[in-house]
Amino acid sequence: MSYNTFGRVLRFTTWGESHGPALGAVVDGCPPGIALSEADIQPFLDKRRPGQNKFTTQRQEPDAVRILSGVFEGRTTGTPISLMIENTDQRSKDYSEVAKAYRPGHADYSYDAKYGFRDYRGGGRSSARETAARVAAGGVARAILPDVTIHAYVTEIGGDAINRDNFELAQIERNPFFCPDEAAAGRWEKLVDDARKAGSSLGAVVECVATGVPAGWGAPLYAKLDSELAAAMMSINAVKGVEIGAGFDAARLRGEDNADPMRPGTNAPQFLANNAGGIAGGISTGQPVICRVAFKPTSSLLIPQQTITREGEATDIITKGRHDPCVGIRGVPVVEAMMALVLADQKLLHRAQCG
Amino acid sequence: MSYNTFGRVLRFTTWGESHGPALGAVVDGCPPGIALSEADIQPFLDKRRPGQNKFTTQRQEPDAVRILSGVFEGRTTGTPISLMIENTDQRSKDYSEVAKAYRPGHADYSYDAKYGFRDYRGGGRSSARETAARVAAGGVARAILPDVTIHAYVTEIGGDAINRDNFELAQIERNPFFCPDEAAAGRWEKLVDDARKAGSSLGAVVECVATGVPAGWGAPLYAKLDSELAAAMMSINAVKGVEIGAGFDAARLRGEDNADPMRPGTNAPQFLANNAGGIAGGISTGQPVICRVAFKPTSSLLIPQQTITREGEATDIITKGRHDPCVGIRGVPVVEAMMALVLADQKLLHRAQCG
Amino acid sequence: MSYNTFGRVLRFTTWGESHGPALGAVVDGCPPGIALSEADIQPFLDKRRPGQNKFTTQRQEPDAVRILSGVFEGRTTGTPISLMIENTDQRSKDYSEVAKAYRPGHADYSYDAKYGFRDYRGGGRSSARETAARVAAGGVARAILPDVTIHAYVTEIGGDAINRDNFELAQIERNPFFCPDEAAAGRWEKLVDDARKAGSSLGAVVECVATGVPAGWGAPLYAKLDSELAAAMMSINAVKGVEIGAGFDAARLRGEDNADPMRPGTNAPQFLANNAGGIAGGISTGQPVICRVAFKPTSSLLIPQQTITREGEATDIITKGRHDPCVGIRGVPVVEAMMALVLADQKLLHRAQCG
Amino acid sequence: MSYNTFGRVLRFTTWGESHGPALGAVVDGCPPGIALSEADIQPFLDKRRPGQNKFTTQRQEPDAVRILSGVFEGRTTGTPISLMIENTDQRSKDYSEVAKAYRPGHADYSYDAKYGFRDYRGGGRSSARETAARVAAGGVARAILPDVTIHAYVTEIGGDAINRDNFELAQIERNPFFCPDEAAAGRWEKLVDDARKAGSSLGAVVECVATGVPAGWGAPLYAKLDSELAAAMMSINAVKGVEIGAGFDAARLRGEDNADPMRPGTNAPQFLANNAGGIAGGISTGQPVICRVAFKPTSSLLIPQQTITREGEATDIITKGRHDPCVGIRGVPVVEAMMALVLADQKLLHRAQCG
């Protein structure tokens, strides 16, 4: 794995900045003969696309993906699949303020500390626009996983959580928050809009469930399925926490309440609970694989914040421009993509070792 | 990275099962000329060693580490450092029950599903004994980080959390729980002992802080410092959650409360908060690097649990033998080791790219 | 390392087929702050460009490289550098014959055996056009190596070798064969032209010398500098042999004639010979790094050859179209690029471990 | 891949010095359920073992391999297999001369230049003893390849080549040179013995043939089967050249003589020649995989050589002690091991991608 590459046998490498001519991903190791076209990938990008409502950034990007290699006559050839998305709405903005001072909570200072300078236009490489490349790569991963279904959704915004009793998967498509609880979605409209109007922002928790994962994917110990998922999710911009199954709550359960009992099943054991989130000892159990991801509130704010300039002088900064008041919402398709990419990689890795 | 290898330029590979003759780690990529002897590593193993009090497993292992290569005349040579720890207390136990049926919450079923069979003696490769090899490797990593101080401690057992107002680092060495709050440590004695007597087990949360990490370590995007830490921590047995800085709580903060403001400092900016946990955009900021890790309660219980046999028949199982009533306690030196290994790797990786 | 990625800390991934819309490389891990523009890379592509004389393929490709990311205000940012070259002269040719039958010596059969089908247009991924992406990536690598000078040249075509007494580096630029021996270059005109007219092809040996490499780059044992070079060179299309320093001739020398004696030098030892090719124990000695690469004759021939169809029927095939009568000639800039990429990676890797 | 690790999905890491307590290899990624015991590996080590006749070093090492992990009840478990060989004959020799001055042709100077100091006892990590660990790992690889037969043999010593008309595979076991030509073996007795008596040494060429490799293993472009073999072979101590199939001779053939024609076969094409050495476009063709490896003469000589001390003073050095007059001979089992390790890795890698 390199700095901008993820995966072991199915690998993808992303490139591109917020304000360059384009961004993209190269997916390597894809099995041959899989039907794949741009139409298979575009819907995932559309789901992530900005500017679709007032709850996300108003940047307008068609985010149309092009397949530049690795597909011939509608099928993958087994060679690298190059995916490219052009940047079109790079508004000619005045970035002089961001160039001069560090936005708290952003990567401005740490990039400067590491590299000596940075592409300050729209966050450069640290921009959430990079996630478009992941989502495109995730579209390829899904094609490798015809029997796996992946759904992510928002379970909490700004501390206001869904009610699990109201959980309805079909709701996810029906509101701008990918929220499975209709009532919560209703409350979030005002919550997010108020934050937006105040020039503030809100965090969110995104949950992701993959069903159809057979028992046996993953590996001890440093390629544990949960370890790969943790790396994958924590690599997404703004993510500060990852948990599998019961997660932090497992630390509050007694052993007899946390372990998932088994009863005889038809083709596989029947588990009576899924606190493990479908993974035991780093290997899938055949239960749904479940993880939860914490997104911090975006640090782009209209509320002035104390900071320093590149020269070390005290100043205040506000971040004008088009921003997501709750970046976690558009994180949903990104989390799904990373889940797909990890699972597809592990599927192939399992096949390598165990045939 | 391979299944049992972790790291990019400083890499370690662990091997060994609970009941084999030995276990160990090979650490590759260590800089040359660093003073290193077994005496530098042994204290960390001693900290993790079982059988030291009634709150941990009664298995008695001296866990004496031997350096088999890579050190000459007291200094690292730059070639692989092979570390070996012999297993000595492999009690001649009857494992027939574990061989026949799956212990819920353990890797028994998933290993069988993946590999077709398993070394059932004491958990085989999925045993927490593997962490001894990590702790030894971590001792090498610490020698690469003379300016970094790493402390982990338990902040919560069985849902009973420390009071941050009582936080006193020196307490950690004074109680068997690595607890920085004397009062909590007092409560935990009864809590853990009761669980032990009941044949039950408890989960824990471990926090780890590294100070002295300069700004600039880490990288966008798939080698983000937080992504590496997440992978490292989630690869530890029984870990189900990882968070950086404010972690899941960041998802409940407003942007202006979460972003860490900056003021001019002497050699570096002065940050007025550290919700980021010392990492922004995947790169260290110079603030303390902070992560928190959730350990589930061990699944080895004297309370009967519903399960199935390898043949798929319903049965009940209890796990006799010597077990930790709260495996998170002995997780403390393991978490420290993984923090050290990630940071040492990132130090070298940063040097590779940025000189 | 993945299937289409090369390198350890400086990594590049290439993508693209002969007849797709474009091909390219993503270079990751480049140090920040290095001056880089398309003008720094284009000259190497121009050197490799087809259609420049009758001794190379008549395909006309401008091979204009675009930098799509990783460079800001004329300097590398430390983030991935995406390089793209559009395919423009994809002549609308009839490939039905190549689609139906296997060209001996080409990858047609082995690709079909592996992947079940293949992109048969111009060789698809196995086309020598892929080397354009390497040459572009090599341009980045050279920018990382300001103190290293790399020259490759042809020492032998079709078994007709240069006379080392005539060796003159300046000649390389003066003839279409990158030949350092003016007399040999004269002979080769007829040799190559005759082969071309006969619809045949010729092999070649390319030698590459890198001066300015300091002692200490490389590593034992599976990252030996010579091992990396061997992998790099053998990954080039049509290469069948690699040797370092005296190479196969070393197997014919006695120990006392092969070992390179040392005498005191000013800042470094003075070596009295360089049979080692500048590498001992996998680590550079400070002498020029020397390797030699054998290119087979291209298998695209106008002379009919016995083969079989995809259905296994006997047939004869000739390969019409535009081909290099001696593919080794245009291999010269490719060999240089791979030398640069290996050395730049090893420079950074050495810095990681040894500071 | 790390410095001391080789492979992609089947990976091995070696450790150990000539004069440490032991050396070993950790093999990771081995499929589960394969019958494996020390008795399966020991014969390969016995073949490599020193001190068996006057044509190899007189060091006496039983080289008994121990399996420390990864095997349970006689079968591989899928977890890392730790192999250890103790060093027993570390003669208490005076190394003060080697510590003070650099032996030409050895890694003494380059190690010092890289690491600042070195373990000078018997070459330390650069000793050919490291190859014992590879041979042990190769024993595991062979168990993964039940249908592949691998034979290596010496085709040339000190410039005296075998006569291909005399080639008889059975001869390999009958002479101390692993020579398939009885007449050449006879000549080599005097040749090698004379060199030994003169305190000199000789180079050798080793050829390796693997039959039973199905079409389809390998990959474009940087994981080409030939590229992997080149890296593997060039990583062996004393190797200076590698060629595949016709190798450097291919550079002297015309296209129509080099391309291997095909005729219809029963289950696979019938190839009328094998200049490609069983690999086209980096992917196996189903023909025997053939490579040739050039070993330089060992640089340990009783003939005085000009050199310098660590302080840069001129001096002469001779290398007393027990050395191979022709290190290529004992290279035969090492070359076989590396062939097995590459093929086993590619077998699994192919399975990952293509099922």
Short mmCIF file of N, CA, C and O in Angstrom, two decimals, chain C residues 1-4 8 109-111 114-115 130 134 156 200-201 203 216 218 220-222 226-227 231 240 242 244 250-256 262-264 269 272 276 280 297 306-308 315 350, chain D residues 1-4 8 14 109-111 114-115 130 134 156 200-201 203 216 218 220-222 227 231 240-242 244 250-253 255-256 262-264 269 272 276 280 297 306-308 312 315 350:
data_model
loop_
_atom_site.label_atom_id
_atom_site.label_comp_id
_atom_site.label_asym_id
_atom_site.label_seq_id
_atom_site.Cartn_x
_atom_site.Cartn_y
_atom_site.Cartn_z
N MET C 1 3.32 -3.94 -3.75
CA MET C 1 3.27 -3.82 -5.21
C MET C 1 2.07 -4.57 -5.76
O MET C 1 1.81 -5.69 -5.36
N SER C 2 1.40 -3.93 -6.68
CA SER C 2 0.23 -4.53 -7.30
C SER C 2 0.62 -4.95 -8.72
O SER C 2 1.75 -4.81 -9.15
N TYR C 3 -0.32 -5.45 -9.45
CA TYR C 3 -0.04 -5.92 -10.80
C TYR C 3 0.51 -4.82 -11.70
O TYR C 3 1.34 -5.06 -12.54
N ASN C 4 -0.01 -3.63 -11.56
CA ASN C 4 0.37 -2.56 -12.47
C ASN C 4 1.01 -1.38 -11.74
O ASN C 4 0.97 -0.26 -12.22
N ARG C 8 8.34 1.15 -4.08
CA ARG C 8 8.07 0.93 -2.67
C ARG C 8 7.61 2.21 -1.98
O ARG C 8 6.52 2.26 -1.43
N TYR C 109 -2.11 -15.63 -26.91
CA TYR C 109 -2.59 -16.88 -26.34
C TYR C 109 -2.60 -16.83 -24.82
O TYR C 109 -3.56 -17.26 -24.17
N SER C 110 -1.53 -16.32 -24.23
CA SER C 110 -1.44 -16.35 -22.76
C SER C 110 -2.49 -15.44 -22.13
O SER C 110 -3.06 -15.77 -21.09
N TYR C 111 -2.80 -14.31 -22.76
CA TYR C 111 -3.89 -13.46 -22.24
C TYR C 111 -5.23 -14.19 -22.30
O TYR C 111 -6.00 -14.17 -21.35
N LYS C 114 -5.39 -16.74 -19.61
CA LYS C 114 -5.58 -16.18 -18.26
C LYS C 114 -6.96 -15.57 -18.08
O LYS C 114 -7.65 -15.87 -17.12
N TYR C 115 -7.32 -14.70 -18.99
CA TYR C 115 -8.50 -13.85 -18.78
C TYR C 115 -9.76 -14.34 -19.49
O TYR C 115 -10.84 -13.80 -19.27
N GLU C 130 2.35 1.00 -23.77
CA GLU C 130 2.34 1.20 -22.31
C GLU C 130 3.61 1.86 -21.85
O GLU C 130 3.62 2.58 -20.84
N ARG C 134 5.51 4.80 -18.71
CA ARG C 134 6.71 4.64 -17.88
C ARG C 134 7.69 5.77 -18.13
O ARG C 134 8.35 6.27 -17.21
N GLU C 156 24.22 -3.54 -29.35
CA GLU C 156 24.19 -4.71 -30.23
C GLU C 156 22.83 -4.77 -30.89
O GLU C 156 21.80 -4.58 -30.23
N SER C 200 10.85 -8.97 -41.47
CA SER C 200 11.40 -9.68 -40.32
C SER C 200 11.68 -8.66 -39.20
O SER C 200 11.24 -7.50 -39.27
N SER C 201 12.38 -9.06 -38.19
CA SER C 201 12.72 -8.15 -37.09
C SER C 201 14.00 -8.61 -36.42
O SER C 201 14.43 -9.75 -36.59
N GLY C 203 16.63 -8.39 -32.76
CA GLY C 203 16.78 -8.11 -31.34
C GLY C 203 17.88 -7.10 -31.09
O GLY C 203 18.58 -6.66 -32.01
N GLY C 216 25.53 3.38 -0.78
CA GLY C 216 24.55 3.19 0.30
C GLY C 216 23.12 3.01 -0.12
O GLY C 216 22.27 2.68 0.70
N GLY C 218 20.04 0.97 -1.77
CA GLY C 218 19.74 -0.44 -1.91
C GLY C 218 19.58 -1.06 -0.54
O GLY C 218 19.64 -0.35 0.48
N PRO C 220 19.66 -5.18 1.68
CA PRO C 220 19.48 -6.63 1.70
C PRO C 220 18.04 -6.94 2.08
O PRO C 220 17.48 -6.25 2.90
N LEU C 221 17.50 -8.00 1.52
CA LEU C 221 17.99 -8.88 0.47
C LEU C 221 17.00 -8.90 -0.67
O LEU C 221 17.37 -9.13 -1.78
N TYR C 222 15.72 -8.69 -0.35
CA TYR C 222 14.72 -8.79 -1.40
C TYR C 222 14.40 -7.41 -1.94
O TYR C 222 13.53 -7.26 -2.77
N ASP C 226 20.13 -4.46 -7.20
CA ASP C 226 20.17 -5.23 -8.45
C ASP C 226 18.89 -6.03 -8.66
O ASP C 226 18.45 -6.20 -9.80
N SER C 227 18.29 -6.48 -7.57
CA SER C 227 17.04 -7.22 -7.69
C SER C 227 15.92 -6.30 -8.19
O SER C 227 15.12 -6.68 -9.06
N ALA C 231 13.90 -6.65 -11.77
CA ALA C 231 12.44 -6.65 -11.89
C ALA C 231 11.98 -5.54 -12.82
O ALA C 231 11.11 -5.74 -13.67
N LYS C 240 14.11 -10.13 -22.33
CA LYS C 240 14.29 -11.54 -21.94
C LYS C 240 15.53 -11.78 -21.09
O LYS C 240 15.79 -12.92 -20.68
N VAL C 242 18.55 -9.75 -18.21
CA VAL C 242 19.10 -8.58 -17.52
C VAL C 242 20.40 -8.99 -16.86
O VAL C 242 20.49 -10.08 -16.27
N ILE C 244 23.87 -7.31 -14.50
CA ILE C 244 24.44 -6.18 -13.76
C ILE C 244 25.96 -6.28 -13.88
O ILE C 244 26.53 -7.36 -13.67
N ALA C 250 30.73 -12.52 -15.68
CA ALA C 250 31.29 -12.73 -14.34
C ALA C 250 31.36 -14.21 -14.01
O ALA C 250 32.24 -14.67 -13.28
N ALA C 251 30.41 -14.97 -14.58
CA ALA C 251 30.40 -16.41 -14.34
C ALA C 251 31.59 -17.10 -15.00
O ALA C 251 31.86 -18.27 -14.74
N ARG C 252 32.25 -16.36 -15.87
CA ARG C 252 33.40 -16.95 -16.59
C ARG C 252 34.73 -16.40 -16.09
O ARG C 252 35.79 -16.75 -16.61
N LEU C 253 34.70 -15.51 -15.10
CA LEU C 253 35.93 -14.94 -14.54
C LEU C 253 36.35 -15.71 -13.29
O LEU C 253 35.52 -16.29 -12.61
N ARG C 254 37.64 -15.66 -12.99
CA ARG C 254 38.11 -16.19 -11.72
C ARG C 254 37.90 -15.11 -10.65
O ARG C 254 37.84 -13.91 -10.96
N GLY C 255 37.79 -15.53 -9.42
CA GLY C 255 37.52 -14.61 -8.33
C GLY C 255 38.45 -13.41 -8.30
O GLY C 255 38.01 -12.26 -8.11
N GLU C 256 39.73 -13.64 -8.51
CA GLU C 256 40.69 -12.53 -8.41
C GLU C 256 40.55 -11.57 -9.57
O GLU C 256 40.98 -10.41 -9.47
N MET C 262 40.37 -2.07 -4.40
CA MET C 262 40.19 -0.70 -3.92
C MET C 262 41.53 -0.10 -3.52
O MET C 262 42.38 -0.78 -2.94
N ARG C 263 41.64 1.18 -3.79
CA ARG C 263 42.78 1.99 -3.34
C ARG C 263 42.21 3.23 -2.66
O ARG C 263 41.07 3.62 -2.92
N PRO C 264 43.00 3.85 -1.82
CA PRO C 264 42.51 5.07 -1.18
C PRO C 264 42.14 6.14 -2.21
O PRO C 264 42.83 6.30 -3.23
N PRO C 269 36.51 5.55 -1.66
CA PRO C 269 37.54 4.63 -2.18
C PRO C 269 37.67 4.79 -3.68
O PRO C 269 36.70 5.13 -4.37
N LEU C 272 39.46 -0.01 -8.69
CA LEU C 272 40.31 -0.22 -9.87
C LEU C 272 39.58 -0.94 -11.00
O LEU C 272 40.13 -1.14 -12.07
N ALA C 276 31.41 -5.29 -10.66
CA ALA C 276 30.19 -5.38 -9.85
C ALA C 276 29.07 -4.51 -10.41
O ALA C 276 27.94 -4.62 -9.96
N ALA C 280 27.27 -3.92 -4.62
CA ALA C 280 27.80 -5.07 -3.87
C ALA C 280 26.85 -5.38 -2.73
O ALA C 280 26.44 -4.48 -1.99
N PRO C 297 13.61 -9.83 -30.75
CA PRO C 297 13.03 -9.22 -31.94
C PRO C 297 11.51 -9.19 -31.79
O PRO C 297 10.93 -10.12 -31.23
N GLN C 306 3.29 -20.31 -38.47
CA GLN C 306 2.32 -21.33 -38.10
C GLN C 306 1.68 -20.98 -36.77
O GLN C 306 2.37 -20.65 -35.81
N THR C 307 0.37 -21.08 -36.74
CA THR C 307 -0.30 -20.83 -35.46
C THR C 307 -1.63 -21.54 -35.44
O THR C 307 -1.93 -22.35 -36.33
N ILE C 308 -2.44 -21.23 -34.42
CA ILE C 308 -3.77 -21.81 -34.32
C ILE C 308 -4.77 -20.69 -34.08
O ILE C 308 -4.43 -19.61 -33.62
N THR C 315 -3.56 -22.64 -38.65
CA THR C 315 -3.62 -21.60 -39.66
C THR C 315 -2.25 -20.95 -39.75
O THR C 315 -1.35 -21.28 -38.98
N HIS C 350 16.25 4.70 1.20
CA HIS C 350 17.47 4.82 2.01
C HIS C 350 17.30 5.93 3.04
O HIS C 350 17.69 5.79 4.20
N MET D 1 5.91 -5.23 -0.31
CA MET D 1 7.20 -5.90 -0.06
C MET D 1 8.13 -5.03 0.76
O MET D 1 8.28 -3.84 0.51
N SER D 2 8.74 -5.62 1.72
CA SER D 2 9.67 -4.91 2.57
C SER D 2 11.08 -5.34 2.18
O SER D 2 11.30 -6.11 1.25
N TYR D 3 12.05 -4.84 2.88
CA TYR D 3 13.45 -5.13 2.52
C TYR D 3 13.76 -6.63 2.56
O TYR D 3 14.55 -7.13 1.79
N ASN D 4 13.19 -7.32 3.53
CA ASN D 4 13.55 -8.72 3.72
C ASN D 4 12.36 -9.64 3.53
O ASN D 4 12.32 -10.74 4.07
N ARG D 8 3.77 -11.61 -2.91
CA ARG D 8 2.58 -10.77 -2.92
C ARG D 8 1.47 -11.34 -2.04
O ARG D 8 1.03 -10.69 -1.11
N THR D 14 12.79 -13.38 5.60
CA THR D 14 13.90 -14.10 6.22
C THR D 14 14.63 -13.19 7.19
O THR D 14 14.58 -11.98 7.09
N TYR D 109 32.23 -2.92 2.21
CA TYR D 109 32.27 -1.46 2.06
C TYR D 109 30.86 -0.87 1.92
O TYR D 109 30.53 0.14 2.56
N SER D 110 30.03 -1.50 1.11
CA SER D 110 28.71 -0.91 0.87
C SER D 110 27.84 -0.96 2.12
O SER D 110 27.07 -0.03 2.38
N TYR D 111 27.97 -2.00 2.92
CA TYR D 111 27.22 -2.05 4.19
C TYR D 111 27.69 -0.92 5.11
O TYR D 111 26.86 -0.23 5.73
N LYS D 114 26.32 2.32 3.96
CA LYS D 114 24.89 2.50 4.20
C LYS D 114 24.59 2.66 5.68
O LYS D 114 23.89 3.58 6.09
N TYR D 115 25.08 1.71 6.47
CA TYR D 115 24.62 1.60 7.86
C TYR D 115 25.57 2.23 8.87
O TYR D 115 25.23 2.33 10.05
N GLU D 130 22.21 -17.03 4.55
CA GLU D 130 20.81 -16.59 4.50
C GLU D 130 20.00 -17.47 3.57
O GLU D 130 18.78 -17.66 3.76
N ARG D 134 15.78 -19.35 2.70
CA ARG D 134 14.99 -19.39 1.47
C ARG D 134 14.67 -20.83 1.06
O ARG D 134 13.58 -21.13 0.57
N GLU D 156 27.38 -24.59 -16.52
CA GLU D 156 28.66 -24.00 -16.87
C GLU D 156 29.40 -23.66 -15.59
O GLU D 156 28.80 -23.12 -14.67
N SER D 200 41.69 -19.59 -5.32
CA SER D 200 40.89 -18.79 -6.23
C SER D 200 39.43 -19.27 -6.18
O SER D 200 39.05 -20.04 -5.29
N SER D 201 38.62 -18.82 -7.09
CA SER D 201 37.22 -19.26 -7.14
C SER D 201 36.70 -19.15 -8.56
O SER D 201 37.29 -18.45 -9.40
N GLY D 203 33.08 -18.92 -11.25
CA GLY D 203 31.67 -18.62 -11.41
C GLY D 203 30.93 -19.81 -12.03
O GLY D 203 31.55 -20.79 -12.43
N GLY D 216 -1.48 -19.19 -17.95
CA GLY D 216 -2.30 -18.20 -17.26
C GLY D 216 -1.72 -17.61 -15.98
O GLY D 216 -2.28 -16.66 -15.45
N GLY D 218 0.84 -15.38 -13.82
CA GLY D 218 1.59 -14.16 -14.12
C GLY D 218 0.62 -13.03 -14.38
O GLY D 218 -0.60 -13.21 -14.25
N PRO D 220 0.31 -8.83 -16.46
CA PRO D 220 0.91 -7.60 -16.91
C PRO D 220 0.84 -6.59 -15.78
O PRO D 220 -0.17 -6.56 -15.08
N LEU D 221 1.81 -5.78 -15.66
CA LEU D 221 3.08 -5.61 -16.31
C LEU D 221 4.18 -5.65 -15.28
O LEU D 221 5.27 -6.03 -15.55
N TYR D 222 3.86 -5.15 -14.05
CA TYR D 222 4.92 -5.09 -13.05
C TYR D 222 4.86 -6.30 -12.14
O TYR D 222 5.63 -6.40 -11.21
N SER D 227 9.32 -10.94 -14.67
CA SER D 227 9.83 -9.86 -13.82
C SER D 227 10.00 -10.36 -12.38
O SER D 227 11.00 -10.06 -11.72
N ALA D 231 13.54 -10.67 -10.30
CA ALA D 231 13.76 -10.12 -8.96
C ALA D 231 14.18 -11.21 -7.99
O ALA D 231 15.10 -11.04 -7.19
N LYS D 240 24.53 -12.23 -10.80
CA LYS D 240 24.75 -10.99 -11.56
C LYS D 240 23.98 -10.96 -12.87
O LYS D 240 24.06 -9.96 -13.61
N GLY D 241 23.25 -12.02 -13.20
CA GLY D 241 22.49 -11.99 -14.45
C GLY D 241 21.37 -13.01 -14.42
O GLY D 241 21.48 -14.06 -13.77
N VAL D 242 20.30 -12.69 -15.10
CA VAL D 242 19.14 -13.58 -15.19
C VAL D 242 18.62 -13.52 -16.61
O VAL D 242 18.53 -12.43 -17.19
N ILE D 244 15.51 -15.37 -19.33
CA ILE D 244 14.33 -16.22 -19.47
C ILE D 244 14.36 -16.81 -20.88
O ILE D 244 14.57 -16.08 -21.86
N ALA D 250 18.19 -14.43 -27.54
CA ALA D 250 17.02 -13.95 -28.28
C ALA D 250 17.33 -12.64 -28.97
O ALA D 250 16.79 -12.34 -30.05
N ALA D 251 18.24 -11.86 -28.37
CA ALA D 251 18.62 -10.58 -28.98
C ALA D 251 19.41 -10.78 -30.26
O ALA D 251 19.64 -9.84 -31.02
N ARG D 252 19.84 -12.01 -30.49
CA ARG D 252 20.64 -12.30 -31.69
C ARG D 252 19.85 -13.10 -32.73
O ARG D 252 20.38 -13.47 -33.78
N LEU D 253 18.60 -13.39 -32.42
CA LEU D 253 17.76 -14.15 -33.35
C LEU D 253 16.90 -13.19 -34.18
O LEU D 253 16.58 -12.10 -33.74
N GLY D 255 13.20 -12.35 -35.85
CA GLY D 255 11.85 -12.54 -35.34
C GLY D 255 11.25 -13.90 -35.70
O GLY D 255 10.65 -14.57 -34.86
N GLU D 256 11.45 -14.32 -36.95
CA GLU D 256 10.82 -15.57 -37.38
C GLU D 256 11.48 -16.80 -36.73
O GLU D 256 10.88 -17.86 -36.66
N MET D 262 2.89 -22.35 -33.27
CA MET D 262 1.90 -23.19 -32.59
C MET D 262 1.18 -24.08 -33.60
O MET D 262 0.88 -23.64 -34.70
N ARG D 263 0.90 -25.28 -33.17
CA ARG D 263 0.07 -26.21 -33.91
C ARG D 263 -1.02 -26.72 -32.97
O ARG D 263 -0.86 -26.65 -31.75
N PRO D 264 -2.11 -27.22 -33.53
CA PRO D 264 -3.16 -27.75 -32.66
C PRO D 264 -2.63 -28.88 -31.77
O PRO D 264 -1.81 -29.70 -32.22
N PRO D 269 -2.43 -25.85 -26.95
CA PRO D 269 -1.68 -25.74 -28.20
C PRO D 269 -0.38 -26.53 -28.09
O PRO D 269 0.18 -26.68 -27.01
N LEU D 272 6.00 -25.40 -31.14
CA LEU D 272 7.08 -26.07 -31.87
C LEU D 272 8.47 -25.63 -31.38
O LEU D 272 9.48 -26.14 -31.85
N ALA D 276 10.60 -18.58 -25.76
CA ALA D 276 9.99 -17.67 -24.79
C ALA D 276 10.23 -18.15 -23.36
O ALA D 276 9.96 -17.40 -22.42
N ALA D 280 4.88 -15.53 -22.10
CA ALA D 280 4.63 -14.51 -23.13
C ALA D 280 3.79 -13.41 -22.52
O ALA D 280 2.77 -13.67 -21.87
N PRO D 297 32.10 -15.67 -9.31
CA PRO D 297 32.95 -16.42 -8.40
C PRO D 297 32.94 -15.75 -7.03
O PRO D 297 32.86 -14.52 -6.95
N GLN D 306 44.23 -6.01 -3.38
CA GLN D 306 44.39 -4.62 -2.96
C GLN D 306 43.09 -4.10 -2.37
O GLN D 306 42.03 -4.26 -2.98
N THR D 307 43.19 -3.47 -1.25
CA THR D 307 41.99 -2.89 -0.67
C THR D 307 42.38 -1.75 0.26
O THR D 307 43.54 -1.32 0.29
N ILE D 308 41.39 -1.25 0.99
CA ILE D 308 41.65 -0.19 1.96
C ILE D 308 41.05 -0.59 3.31
O ILE D 308 40.15 -1.42 3.38
N GLY D 312 40.63 4.10 5.50
CA GLY D 312 41.01 4.60 4.19
C GLY D 312 42.47 4.39 3.82
O GLY D 312 42.93 4.92 2.82
N THR D 315 45.90 -1.35 1.89
CA THR D 315 46.37 -2.59 2.49
C THR D 315 46.07 -3.72 1.51
O THR D 315 45.44 -3.51 0.47
N HIS D 350 -3.09 -15.65 -9.21
CA HIS D 350 -3.96 -15.91 -10.35
C HIS D 350 -5.35 -16.33 -9.86
O HIS D 350 -6.38 -15.90 -10.39
#
